[in-house]
PDB file of C-alpha atoms in Angstrom:
ATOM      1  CA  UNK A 201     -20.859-102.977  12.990  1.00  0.00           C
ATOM      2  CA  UNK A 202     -22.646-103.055  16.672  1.00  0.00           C
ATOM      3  CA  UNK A 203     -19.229-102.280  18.196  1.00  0.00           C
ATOM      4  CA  UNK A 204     -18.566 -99.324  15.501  1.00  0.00           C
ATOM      5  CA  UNK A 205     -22.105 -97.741  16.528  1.00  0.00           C
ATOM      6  CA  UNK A 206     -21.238 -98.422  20.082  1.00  0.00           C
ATOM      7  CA  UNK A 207     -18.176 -95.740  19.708  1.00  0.00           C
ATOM      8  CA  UNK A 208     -19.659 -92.923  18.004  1.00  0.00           C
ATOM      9  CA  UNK A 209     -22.342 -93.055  20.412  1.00  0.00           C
ATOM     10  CA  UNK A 210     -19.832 -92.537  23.169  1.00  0.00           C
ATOM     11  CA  UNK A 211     -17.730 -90.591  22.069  1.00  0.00           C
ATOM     12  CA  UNK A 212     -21.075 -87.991  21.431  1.00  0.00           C
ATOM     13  CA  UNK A 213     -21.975 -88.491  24.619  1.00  0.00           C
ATOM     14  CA  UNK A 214     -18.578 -87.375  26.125  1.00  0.00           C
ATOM     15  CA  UNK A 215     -18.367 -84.679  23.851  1.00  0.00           C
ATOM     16  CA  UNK A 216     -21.447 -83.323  24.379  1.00  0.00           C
ATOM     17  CA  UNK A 217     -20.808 -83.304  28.517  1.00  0.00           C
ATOM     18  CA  UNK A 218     -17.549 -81.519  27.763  1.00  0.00           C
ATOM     19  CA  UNK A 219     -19.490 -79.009  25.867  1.00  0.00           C
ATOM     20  CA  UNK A 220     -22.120 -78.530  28.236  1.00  0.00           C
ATOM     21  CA  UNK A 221     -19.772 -77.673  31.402  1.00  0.00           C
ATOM     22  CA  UNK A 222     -18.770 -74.510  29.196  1.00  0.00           C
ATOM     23  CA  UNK A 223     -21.023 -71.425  30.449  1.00  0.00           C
ATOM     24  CA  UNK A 224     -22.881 -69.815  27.097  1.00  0.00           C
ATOM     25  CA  UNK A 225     -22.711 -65.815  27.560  1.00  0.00           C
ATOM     26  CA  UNK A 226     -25.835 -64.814  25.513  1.00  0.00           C
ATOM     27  CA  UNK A 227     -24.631 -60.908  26.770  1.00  0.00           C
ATOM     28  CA  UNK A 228     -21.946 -60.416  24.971  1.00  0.00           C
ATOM     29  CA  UNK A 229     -20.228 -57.381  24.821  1.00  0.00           C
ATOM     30  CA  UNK A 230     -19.547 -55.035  21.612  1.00  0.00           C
ATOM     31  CA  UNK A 231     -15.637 -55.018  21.640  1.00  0.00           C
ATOM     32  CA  UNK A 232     -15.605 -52.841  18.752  1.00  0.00           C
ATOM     33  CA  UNK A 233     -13.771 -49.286  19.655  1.00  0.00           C
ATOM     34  CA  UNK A 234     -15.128 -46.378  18.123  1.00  0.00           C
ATOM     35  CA  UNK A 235     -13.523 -43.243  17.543  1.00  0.00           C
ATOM     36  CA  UNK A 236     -13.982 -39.786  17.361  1.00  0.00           C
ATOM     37  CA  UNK A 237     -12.249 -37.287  15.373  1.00  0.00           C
ATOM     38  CA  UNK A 238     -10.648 -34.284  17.887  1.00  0.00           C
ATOM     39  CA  UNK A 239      -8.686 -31.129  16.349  1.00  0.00           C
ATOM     40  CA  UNK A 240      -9.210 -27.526  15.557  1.00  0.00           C
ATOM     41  CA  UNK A 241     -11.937 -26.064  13.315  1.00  0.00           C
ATOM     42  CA  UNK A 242     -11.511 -22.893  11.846  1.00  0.00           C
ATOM     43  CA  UNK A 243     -13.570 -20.401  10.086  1.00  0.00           C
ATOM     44  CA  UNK A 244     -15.555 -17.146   8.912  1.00  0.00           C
ATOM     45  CA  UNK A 245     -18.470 -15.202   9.796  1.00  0.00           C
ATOM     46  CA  UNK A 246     -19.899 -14.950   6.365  1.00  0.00           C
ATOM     47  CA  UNK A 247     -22.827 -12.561   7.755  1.00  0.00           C
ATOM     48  CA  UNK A 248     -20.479  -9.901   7.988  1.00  0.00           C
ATOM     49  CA  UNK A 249     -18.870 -10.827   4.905  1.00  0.00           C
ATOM     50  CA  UNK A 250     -22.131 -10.159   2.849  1.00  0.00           C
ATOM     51  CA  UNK A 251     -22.739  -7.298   5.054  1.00  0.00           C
ATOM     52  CA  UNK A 252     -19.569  -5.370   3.717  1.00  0.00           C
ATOM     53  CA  UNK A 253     -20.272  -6.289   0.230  1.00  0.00           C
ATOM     54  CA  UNK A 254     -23.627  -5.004   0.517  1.00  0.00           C
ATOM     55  CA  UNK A 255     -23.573  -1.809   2.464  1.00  0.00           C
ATOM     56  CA  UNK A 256     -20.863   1.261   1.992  1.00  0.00           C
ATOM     57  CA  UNK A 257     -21.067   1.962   5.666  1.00  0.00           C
ATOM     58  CA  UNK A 258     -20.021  -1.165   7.171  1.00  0.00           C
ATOM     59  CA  UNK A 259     -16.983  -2.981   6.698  1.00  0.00           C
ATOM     60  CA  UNK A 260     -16.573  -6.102   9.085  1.00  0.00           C
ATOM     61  CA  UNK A 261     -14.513  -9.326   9.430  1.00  0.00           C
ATOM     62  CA  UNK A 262     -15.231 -12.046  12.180  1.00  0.00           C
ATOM     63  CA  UNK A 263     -12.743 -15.282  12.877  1.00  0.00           C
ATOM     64  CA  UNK A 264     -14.185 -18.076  14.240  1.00  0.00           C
ATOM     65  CA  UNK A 265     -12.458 -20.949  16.253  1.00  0.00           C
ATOM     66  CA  UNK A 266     -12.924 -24.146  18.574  1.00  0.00           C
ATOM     67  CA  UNK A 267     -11.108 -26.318  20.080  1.00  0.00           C
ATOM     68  CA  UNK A 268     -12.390 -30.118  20.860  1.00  0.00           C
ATOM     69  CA  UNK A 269     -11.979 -30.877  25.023  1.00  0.00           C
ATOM     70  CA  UNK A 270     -13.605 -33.627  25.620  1.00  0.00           C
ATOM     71  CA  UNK A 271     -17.156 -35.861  24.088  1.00  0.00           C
ATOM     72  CA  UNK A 272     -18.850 -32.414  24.604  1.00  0.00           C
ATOM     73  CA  UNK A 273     -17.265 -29.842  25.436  1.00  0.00           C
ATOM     74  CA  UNK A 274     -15.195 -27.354  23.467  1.00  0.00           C
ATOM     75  CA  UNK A 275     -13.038 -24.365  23.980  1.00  0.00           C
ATOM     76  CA  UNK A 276     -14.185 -21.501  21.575  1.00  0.00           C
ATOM     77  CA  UNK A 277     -13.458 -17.923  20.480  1.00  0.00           C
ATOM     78  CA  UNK A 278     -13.757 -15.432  17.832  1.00  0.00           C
ATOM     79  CA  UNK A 279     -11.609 -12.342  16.836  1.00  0.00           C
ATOM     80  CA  UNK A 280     -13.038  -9.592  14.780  1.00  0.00           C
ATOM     81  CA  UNK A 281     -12.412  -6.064  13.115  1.00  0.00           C
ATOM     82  CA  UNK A 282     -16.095  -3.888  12.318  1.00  0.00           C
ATOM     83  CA  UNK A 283     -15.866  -0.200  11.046  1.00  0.00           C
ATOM     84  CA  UNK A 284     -19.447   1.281  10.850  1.00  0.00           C
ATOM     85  CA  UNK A 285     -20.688   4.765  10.056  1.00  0.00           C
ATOM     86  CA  UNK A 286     -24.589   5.637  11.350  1.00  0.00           C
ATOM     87  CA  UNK A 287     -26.275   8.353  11.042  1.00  0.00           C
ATOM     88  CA  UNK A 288     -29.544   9.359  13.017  1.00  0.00           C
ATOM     89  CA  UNK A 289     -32.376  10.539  10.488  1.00  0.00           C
ATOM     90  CA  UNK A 290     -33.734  14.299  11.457  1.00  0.00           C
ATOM     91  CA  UNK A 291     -37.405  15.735   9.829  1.00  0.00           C
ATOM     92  CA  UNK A 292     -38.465  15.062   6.479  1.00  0.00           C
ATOM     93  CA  UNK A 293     -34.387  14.796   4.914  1.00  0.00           C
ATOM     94  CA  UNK A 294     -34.797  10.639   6.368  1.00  0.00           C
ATOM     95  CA  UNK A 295     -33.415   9.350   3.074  1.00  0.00           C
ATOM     96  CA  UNK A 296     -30.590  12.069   2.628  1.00  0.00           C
ATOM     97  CA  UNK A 297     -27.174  11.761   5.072  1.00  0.00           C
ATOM     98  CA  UNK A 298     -27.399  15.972   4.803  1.00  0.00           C
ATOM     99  CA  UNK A 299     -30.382  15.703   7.195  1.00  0.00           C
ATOM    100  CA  UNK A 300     -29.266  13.552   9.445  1.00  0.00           C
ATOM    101  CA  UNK A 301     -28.923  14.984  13.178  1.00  0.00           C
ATOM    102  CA  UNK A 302     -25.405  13.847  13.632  1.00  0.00           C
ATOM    103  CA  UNK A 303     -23.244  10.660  11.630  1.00  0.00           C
ATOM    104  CA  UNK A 304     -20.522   9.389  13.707  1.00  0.00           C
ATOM    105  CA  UNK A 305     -18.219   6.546  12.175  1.00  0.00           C
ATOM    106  CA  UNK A 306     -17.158   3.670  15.180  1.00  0.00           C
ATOM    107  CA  UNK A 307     -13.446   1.657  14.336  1.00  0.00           C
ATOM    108  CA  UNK A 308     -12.143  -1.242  16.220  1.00  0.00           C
ATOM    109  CA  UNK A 309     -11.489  -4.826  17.285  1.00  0.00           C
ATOM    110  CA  UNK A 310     -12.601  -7.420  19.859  1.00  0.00           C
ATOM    111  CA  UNK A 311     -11.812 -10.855  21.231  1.00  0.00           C
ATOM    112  CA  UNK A 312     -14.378 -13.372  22.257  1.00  0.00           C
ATOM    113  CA  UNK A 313     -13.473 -16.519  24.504  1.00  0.00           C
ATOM    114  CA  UNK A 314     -15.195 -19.055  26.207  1.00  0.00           C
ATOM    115  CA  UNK A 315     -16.663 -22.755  26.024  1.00  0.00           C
ATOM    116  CA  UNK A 316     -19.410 -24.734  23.988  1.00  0.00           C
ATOM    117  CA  UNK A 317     -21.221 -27.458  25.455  1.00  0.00           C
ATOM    118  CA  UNK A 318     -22.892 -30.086  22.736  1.00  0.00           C
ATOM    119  CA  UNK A 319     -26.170 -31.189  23.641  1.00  0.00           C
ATOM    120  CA  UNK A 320     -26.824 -33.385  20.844  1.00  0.00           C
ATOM    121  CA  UNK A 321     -25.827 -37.006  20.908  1.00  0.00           C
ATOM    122  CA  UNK A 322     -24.367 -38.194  17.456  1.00  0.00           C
ATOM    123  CA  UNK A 323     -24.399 -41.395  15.383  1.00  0.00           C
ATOM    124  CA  UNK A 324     -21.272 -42.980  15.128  1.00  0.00           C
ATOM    125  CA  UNK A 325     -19.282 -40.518  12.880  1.00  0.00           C
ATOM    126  CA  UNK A 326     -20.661 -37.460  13.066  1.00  0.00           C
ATOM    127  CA  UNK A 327     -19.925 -34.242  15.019  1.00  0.00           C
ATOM    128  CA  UNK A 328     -23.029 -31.954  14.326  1.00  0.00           C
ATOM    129  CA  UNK A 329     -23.774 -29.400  17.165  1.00  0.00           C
ATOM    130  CA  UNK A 330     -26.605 -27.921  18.933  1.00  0.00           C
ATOM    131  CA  UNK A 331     -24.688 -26.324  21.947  1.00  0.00           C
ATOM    132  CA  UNK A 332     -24.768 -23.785  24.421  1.00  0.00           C
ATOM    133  CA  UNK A 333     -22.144 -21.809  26.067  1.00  0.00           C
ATOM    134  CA  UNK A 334     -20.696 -18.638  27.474  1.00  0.00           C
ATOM    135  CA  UNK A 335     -18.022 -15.769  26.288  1.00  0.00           C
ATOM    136  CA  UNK A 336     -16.086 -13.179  27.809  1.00  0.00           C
ATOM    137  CA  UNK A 337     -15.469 -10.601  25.208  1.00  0.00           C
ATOM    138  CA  UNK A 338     -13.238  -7.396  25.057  1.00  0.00           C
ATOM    139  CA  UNK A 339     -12.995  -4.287  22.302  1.00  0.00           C
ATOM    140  CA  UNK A 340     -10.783  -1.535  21.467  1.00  0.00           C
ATOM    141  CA  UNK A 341     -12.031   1.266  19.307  1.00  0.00           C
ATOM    142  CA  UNK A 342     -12.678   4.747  18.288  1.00  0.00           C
ATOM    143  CA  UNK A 343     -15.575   6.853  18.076  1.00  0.00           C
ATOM    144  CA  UNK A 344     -14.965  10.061  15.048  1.00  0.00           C
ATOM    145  CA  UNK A 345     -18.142  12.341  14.811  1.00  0.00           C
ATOM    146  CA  UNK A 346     -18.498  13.717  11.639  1.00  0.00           C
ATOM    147  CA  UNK A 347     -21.123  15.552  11.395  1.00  0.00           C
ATOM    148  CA  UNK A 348     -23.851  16.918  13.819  1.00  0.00           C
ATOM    149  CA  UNK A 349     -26.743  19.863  14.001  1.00  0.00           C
ATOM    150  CA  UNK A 350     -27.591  22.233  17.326  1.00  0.00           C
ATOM    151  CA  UNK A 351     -31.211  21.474  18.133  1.00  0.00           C
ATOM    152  CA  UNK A 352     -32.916  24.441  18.606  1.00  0.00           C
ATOM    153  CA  UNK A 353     -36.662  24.760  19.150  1.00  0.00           C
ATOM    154  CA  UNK A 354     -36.337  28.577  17.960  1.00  0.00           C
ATOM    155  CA  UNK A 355     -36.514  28.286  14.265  1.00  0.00           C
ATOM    156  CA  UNK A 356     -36.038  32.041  13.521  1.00  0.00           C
ATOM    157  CA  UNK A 357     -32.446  32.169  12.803  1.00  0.00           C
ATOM    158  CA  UNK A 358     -32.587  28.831  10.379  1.00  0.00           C
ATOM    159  CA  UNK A 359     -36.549  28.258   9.298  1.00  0.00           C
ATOM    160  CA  UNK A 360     -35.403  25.329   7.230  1.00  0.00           C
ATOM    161  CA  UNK A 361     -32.769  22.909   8.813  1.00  0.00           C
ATOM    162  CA  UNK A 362     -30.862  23.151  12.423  1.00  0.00           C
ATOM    163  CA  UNK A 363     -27.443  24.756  12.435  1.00  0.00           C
ATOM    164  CA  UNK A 364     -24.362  22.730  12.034  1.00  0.00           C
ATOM    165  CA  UNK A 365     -21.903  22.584  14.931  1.00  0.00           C
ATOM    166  CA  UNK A 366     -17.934  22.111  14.866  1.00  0.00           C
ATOM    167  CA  UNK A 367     -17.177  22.051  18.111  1.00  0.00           C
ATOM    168  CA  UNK A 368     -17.189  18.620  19.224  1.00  0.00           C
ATOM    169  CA  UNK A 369     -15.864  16.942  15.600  1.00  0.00           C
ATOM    170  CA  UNK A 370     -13.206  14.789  15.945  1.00  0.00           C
ATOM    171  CA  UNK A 371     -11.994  11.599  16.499  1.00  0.00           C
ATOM    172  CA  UNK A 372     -12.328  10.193  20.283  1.00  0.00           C
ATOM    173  CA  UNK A 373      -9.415   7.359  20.659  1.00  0.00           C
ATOM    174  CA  UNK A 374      -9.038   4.962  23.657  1.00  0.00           C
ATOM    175  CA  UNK A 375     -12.731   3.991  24.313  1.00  0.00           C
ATOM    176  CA  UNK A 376     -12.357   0.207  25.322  1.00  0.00           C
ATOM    177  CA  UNK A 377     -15.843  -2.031  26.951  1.00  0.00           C
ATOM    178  CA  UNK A 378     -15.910  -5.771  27.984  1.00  0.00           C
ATOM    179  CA  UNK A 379     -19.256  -8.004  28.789  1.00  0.00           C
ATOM    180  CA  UNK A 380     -20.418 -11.110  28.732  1.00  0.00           C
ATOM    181  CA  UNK A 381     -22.131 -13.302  26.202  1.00  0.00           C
ATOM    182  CA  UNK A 382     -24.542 -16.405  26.401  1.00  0.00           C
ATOM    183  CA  UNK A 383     -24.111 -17.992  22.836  1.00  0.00           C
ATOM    184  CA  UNK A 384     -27.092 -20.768  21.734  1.00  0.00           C
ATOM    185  CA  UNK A 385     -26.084 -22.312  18.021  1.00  0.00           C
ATOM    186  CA  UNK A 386     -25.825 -25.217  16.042  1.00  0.00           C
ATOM    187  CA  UNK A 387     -23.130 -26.446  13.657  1.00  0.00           C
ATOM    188  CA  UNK A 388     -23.815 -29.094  10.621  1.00  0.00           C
ATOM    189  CA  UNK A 389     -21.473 -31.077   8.792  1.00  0.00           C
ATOM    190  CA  UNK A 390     -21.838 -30.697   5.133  1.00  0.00           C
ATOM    191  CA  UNK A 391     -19.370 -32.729   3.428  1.00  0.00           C
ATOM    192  CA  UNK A 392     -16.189 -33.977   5.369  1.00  0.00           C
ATOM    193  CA  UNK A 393     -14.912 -31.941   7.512  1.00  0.00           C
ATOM    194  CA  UNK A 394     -16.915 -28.745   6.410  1.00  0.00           C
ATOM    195  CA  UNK A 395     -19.021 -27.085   8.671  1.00  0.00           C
ATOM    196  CA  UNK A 396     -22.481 -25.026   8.260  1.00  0.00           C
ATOM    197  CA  UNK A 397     -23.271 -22.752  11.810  1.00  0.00           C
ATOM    198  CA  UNK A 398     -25.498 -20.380  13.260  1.00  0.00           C
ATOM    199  CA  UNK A 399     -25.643 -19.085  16.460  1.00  0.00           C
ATOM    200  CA  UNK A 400     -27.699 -15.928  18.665  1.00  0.00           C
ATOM    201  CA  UNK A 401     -26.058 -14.503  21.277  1.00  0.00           C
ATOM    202  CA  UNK A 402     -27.077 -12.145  24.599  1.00  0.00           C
ATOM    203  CA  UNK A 403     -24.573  -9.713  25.659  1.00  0.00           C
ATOM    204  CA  UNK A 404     -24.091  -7.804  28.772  1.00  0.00           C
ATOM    205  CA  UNK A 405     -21.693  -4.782  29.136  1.00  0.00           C
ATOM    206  CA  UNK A 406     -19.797  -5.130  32.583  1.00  0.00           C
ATOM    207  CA  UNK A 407     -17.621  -1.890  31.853  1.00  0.00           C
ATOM    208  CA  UNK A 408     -19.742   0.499  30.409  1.00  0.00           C
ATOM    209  CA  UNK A 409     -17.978   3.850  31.792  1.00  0.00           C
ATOM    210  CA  UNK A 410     -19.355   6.703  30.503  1.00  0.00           C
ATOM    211  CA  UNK A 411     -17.160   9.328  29.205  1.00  0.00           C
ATOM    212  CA  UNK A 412     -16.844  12.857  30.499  1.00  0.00           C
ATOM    213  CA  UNK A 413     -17.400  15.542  28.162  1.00  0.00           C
ATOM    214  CA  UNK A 414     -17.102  13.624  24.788  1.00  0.00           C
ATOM    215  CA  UNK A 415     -19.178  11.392  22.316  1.00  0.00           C
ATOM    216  CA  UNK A 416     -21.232   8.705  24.035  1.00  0.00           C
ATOM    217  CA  UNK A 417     -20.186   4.655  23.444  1.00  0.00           C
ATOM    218  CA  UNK A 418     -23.506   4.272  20.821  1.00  0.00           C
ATOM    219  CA  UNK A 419     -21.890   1.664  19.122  1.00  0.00           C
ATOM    220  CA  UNK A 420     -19.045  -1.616  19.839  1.00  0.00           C
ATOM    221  CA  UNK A 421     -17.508  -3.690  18.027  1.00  0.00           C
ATOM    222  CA  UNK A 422     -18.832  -6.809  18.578  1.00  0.00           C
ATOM    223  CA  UNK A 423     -21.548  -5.954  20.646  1.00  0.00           C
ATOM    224  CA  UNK A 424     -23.675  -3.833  18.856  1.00  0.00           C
ATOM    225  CA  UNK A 425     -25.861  -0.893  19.424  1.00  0.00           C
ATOM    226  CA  UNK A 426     -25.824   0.514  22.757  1.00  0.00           C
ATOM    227  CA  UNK A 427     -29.075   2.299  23.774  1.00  0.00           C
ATOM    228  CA  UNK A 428     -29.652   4.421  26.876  1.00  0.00           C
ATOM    229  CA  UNK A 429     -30.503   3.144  29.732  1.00  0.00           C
ATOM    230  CA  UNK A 430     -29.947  -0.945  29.141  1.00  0.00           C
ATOM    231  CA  UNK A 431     -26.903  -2.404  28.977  1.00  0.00           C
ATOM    232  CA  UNK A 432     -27.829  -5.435  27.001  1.00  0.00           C
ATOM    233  CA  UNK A 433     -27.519  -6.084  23.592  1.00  0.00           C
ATOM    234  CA  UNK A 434     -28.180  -9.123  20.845  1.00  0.00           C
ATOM    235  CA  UNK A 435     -26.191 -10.636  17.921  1.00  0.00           C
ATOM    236  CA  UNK A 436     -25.418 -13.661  15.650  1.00  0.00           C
ATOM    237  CA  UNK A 437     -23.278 -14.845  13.060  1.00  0.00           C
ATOM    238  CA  UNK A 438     -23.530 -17.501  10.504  1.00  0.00           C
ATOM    239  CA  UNK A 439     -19.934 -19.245  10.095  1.00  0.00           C
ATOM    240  CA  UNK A 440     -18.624 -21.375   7.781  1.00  0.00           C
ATOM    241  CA  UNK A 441     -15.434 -23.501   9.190  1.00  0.00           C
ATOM    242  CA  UNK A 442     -13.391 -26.395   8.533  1.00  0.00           C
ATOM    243  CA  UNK A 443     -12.234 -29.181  10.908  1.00  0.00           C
ATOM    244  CA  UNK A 444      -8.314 -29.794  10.986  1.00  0.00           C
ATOM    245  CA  UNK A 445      -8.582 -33.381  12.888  1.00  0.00           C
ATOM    246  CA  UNK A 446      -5.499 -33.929  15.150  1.00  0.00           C
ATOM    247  CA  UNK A 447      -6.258 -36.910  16.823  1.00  0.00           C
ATOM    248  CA  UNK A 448      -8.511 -39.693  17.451  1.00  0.00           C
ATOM    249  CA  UNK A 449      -9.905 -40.812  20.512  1.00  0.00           C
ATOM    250  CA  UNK A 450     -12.277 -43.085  21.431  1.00  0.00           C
ATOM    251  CA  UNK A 451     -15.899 -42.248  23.093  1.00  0.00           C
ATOM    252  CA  UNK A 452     -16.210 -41.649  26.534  1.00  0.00           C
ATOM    253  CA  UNK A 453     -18.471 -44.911  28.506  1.00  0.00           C
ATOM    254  CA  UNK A 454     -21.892 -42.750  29.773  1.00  0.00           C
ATOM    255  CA  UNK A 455     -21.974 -43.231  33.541  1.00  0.00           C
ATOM    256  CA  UNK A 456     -24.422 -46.183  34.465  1.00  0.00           C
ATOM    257  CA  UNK A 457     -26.661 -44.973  37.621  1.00  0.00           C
ATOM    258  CA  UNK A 458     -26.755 -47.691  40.161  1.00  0.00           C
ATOM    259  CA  UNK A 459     -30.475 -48.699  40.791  1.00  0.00           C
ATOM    260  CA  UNK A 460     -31.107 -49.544  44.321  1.00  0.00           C
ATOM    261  CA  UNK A 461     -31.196 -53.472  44.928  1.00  0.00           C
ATOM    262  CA  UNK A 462     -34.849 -54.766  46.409  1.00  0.00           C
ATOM    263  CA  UNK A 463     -34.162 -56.024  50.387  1.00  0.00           C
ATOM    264  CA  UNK A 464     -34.735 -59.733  50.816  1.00  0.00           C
ATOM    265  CA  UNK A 465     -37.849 -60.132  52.459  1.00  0.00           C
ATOM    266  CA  UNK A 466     -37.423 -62.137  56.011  1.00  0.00           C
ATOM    267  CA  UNK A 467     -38.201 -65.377  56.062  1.00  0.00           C
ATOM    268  CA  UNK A 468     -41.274 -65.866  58.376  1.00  0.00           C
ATOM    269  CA  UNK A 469     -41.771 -68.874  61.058  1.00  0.00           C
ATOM    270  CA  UNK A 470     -43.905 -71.950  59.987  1.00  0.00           C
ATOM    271  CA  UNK A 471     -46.673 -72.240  62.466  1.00  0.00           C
ATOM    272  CA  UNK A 472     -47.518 -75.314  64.094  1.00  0.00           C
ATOM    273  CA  UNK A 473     -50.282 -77.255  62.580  1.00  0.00           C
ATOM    274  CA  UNK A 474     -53.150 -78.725  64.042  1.00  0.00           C
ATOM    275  CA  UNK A 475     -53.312 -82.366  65.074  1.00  0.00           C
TER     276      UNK A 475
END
């Protein structure tokens, strides 16, 4: 029985050296890969949507579109079609189109493209946005005056309205104006795949020609109303879109600043001691 004893005690004992020569990592790394889903989502302004359904002058359809680079950035775009009749109110006839000063009815298309950059770091899974970015945008579109009245401070010849011209009716084809847009938004994922978004934008005209002898630019596609003197202008959009994934691909490591390493302090002389 001593001898049995004797043996399991070292046999432990050898065992536990073995064991002890192995190095214990208590960092251990996650090898887990996560993944992130990359593809094209595609979509609707639904502002304009309810806009059309809403008012008789304004008919309007925006496309919207990105494109998944990288972690956080993403190529975007949108590609519309507005049609838009405004007329400017004149004296006490505010609420009738008969006394408006002159109606003019603008037709056309544009193209917006640029980038998004996401700002907002996501949980494992999710893709919600709060980005900015940037968009060079171009329209096409006409400019038909329907209607307009001869101001005239001299009311003896018409006491109760202006007179109506004719001369300058018609429809002005051709008229084309680019600028630039900063975009600010946010996107949010309501079920799979389906995406809630919002965005305000600031636009800049960089080709804002003015045209000789004809009806002035006072409204673009996709820009909005133009006002004298400013060539800036604000809009938004509230999209709905879907997410077509493509591929996955795995999250990109965040860059780990190297801190500066403390210099080892020199090692100083013993002095002699007193005897």
């Amino acid at each position: 029985m001593l001898r049995y004893f004797t043996s399991l005690f070292f046999f432990l004992v050898v065992t536990l050296g073995f064991s002890q020569n192995e190095p214990i990592d208590l960092n251990k790394k996650d090898t887990t890969v996560y993944k992130q889903k990359y593809g094209l989502r595609i979509g609707a302004d639904l502002s304009r949507l309810a806009y059309s359904f809403f008012d008789d002058d304004y008919t309007g359809l925006e496309l919207v579109a990105d494109y998944r680079l990288t972690q956080n950035l993403y190529l975007a775009a949108e590609l519309g079609n507005e049609e838009k009749t405004i007329g400017t109110p004149l004296g006490a006839d505010i609420d009738n189109p008969d006394g408006d000063l002159y109606t003019f009815t603008t037709s056309g298309s544009y193209i917006k493209v640029g980038i998004d950059y996401n700002t907002y770091g996501n949980w494992y899974g999710e893709q919600n946005m709060i980005y900015i970015g940037g968009r060079y945008a171009f329209s096409t579109f006409s400019q038909e005056l329907n209607a307009y009245k001869i101001f005239d401070s001299n009311r003896y010849w018409n006491p109760d309205d202006f007179a109506s011209g004719s001369d300058a009716l018609g429809k002005y084809e051709g008229r084309n104006k680019s600028w630039l847009e900063f975009v600010a938004g946010i996107k949010a994922e309501l079920f799979s795949n389906l995406y809630l978004g919002a965005s305000a934008r600031l636009a800049i005209l960089i080709t804002n020609k003015r045209p000789e002898n004809e009806l002035d630019d006072l409204f673009i596609p996709g820009f909005n109303k133009v006002t004298d003197g400013s060539r800036f202008g604000i809009g938004y959009n509230f999209s709905m879109s879907y997410l077509i994934p493509l591929y996955k691909k795995k999250n990109e490591p965040k860059k780990e600043i190297p801190q500066p390493q403390p210099e080892p302090k020199p090692e100083g002389k013993e002095r002699p001691q007193r005897q």
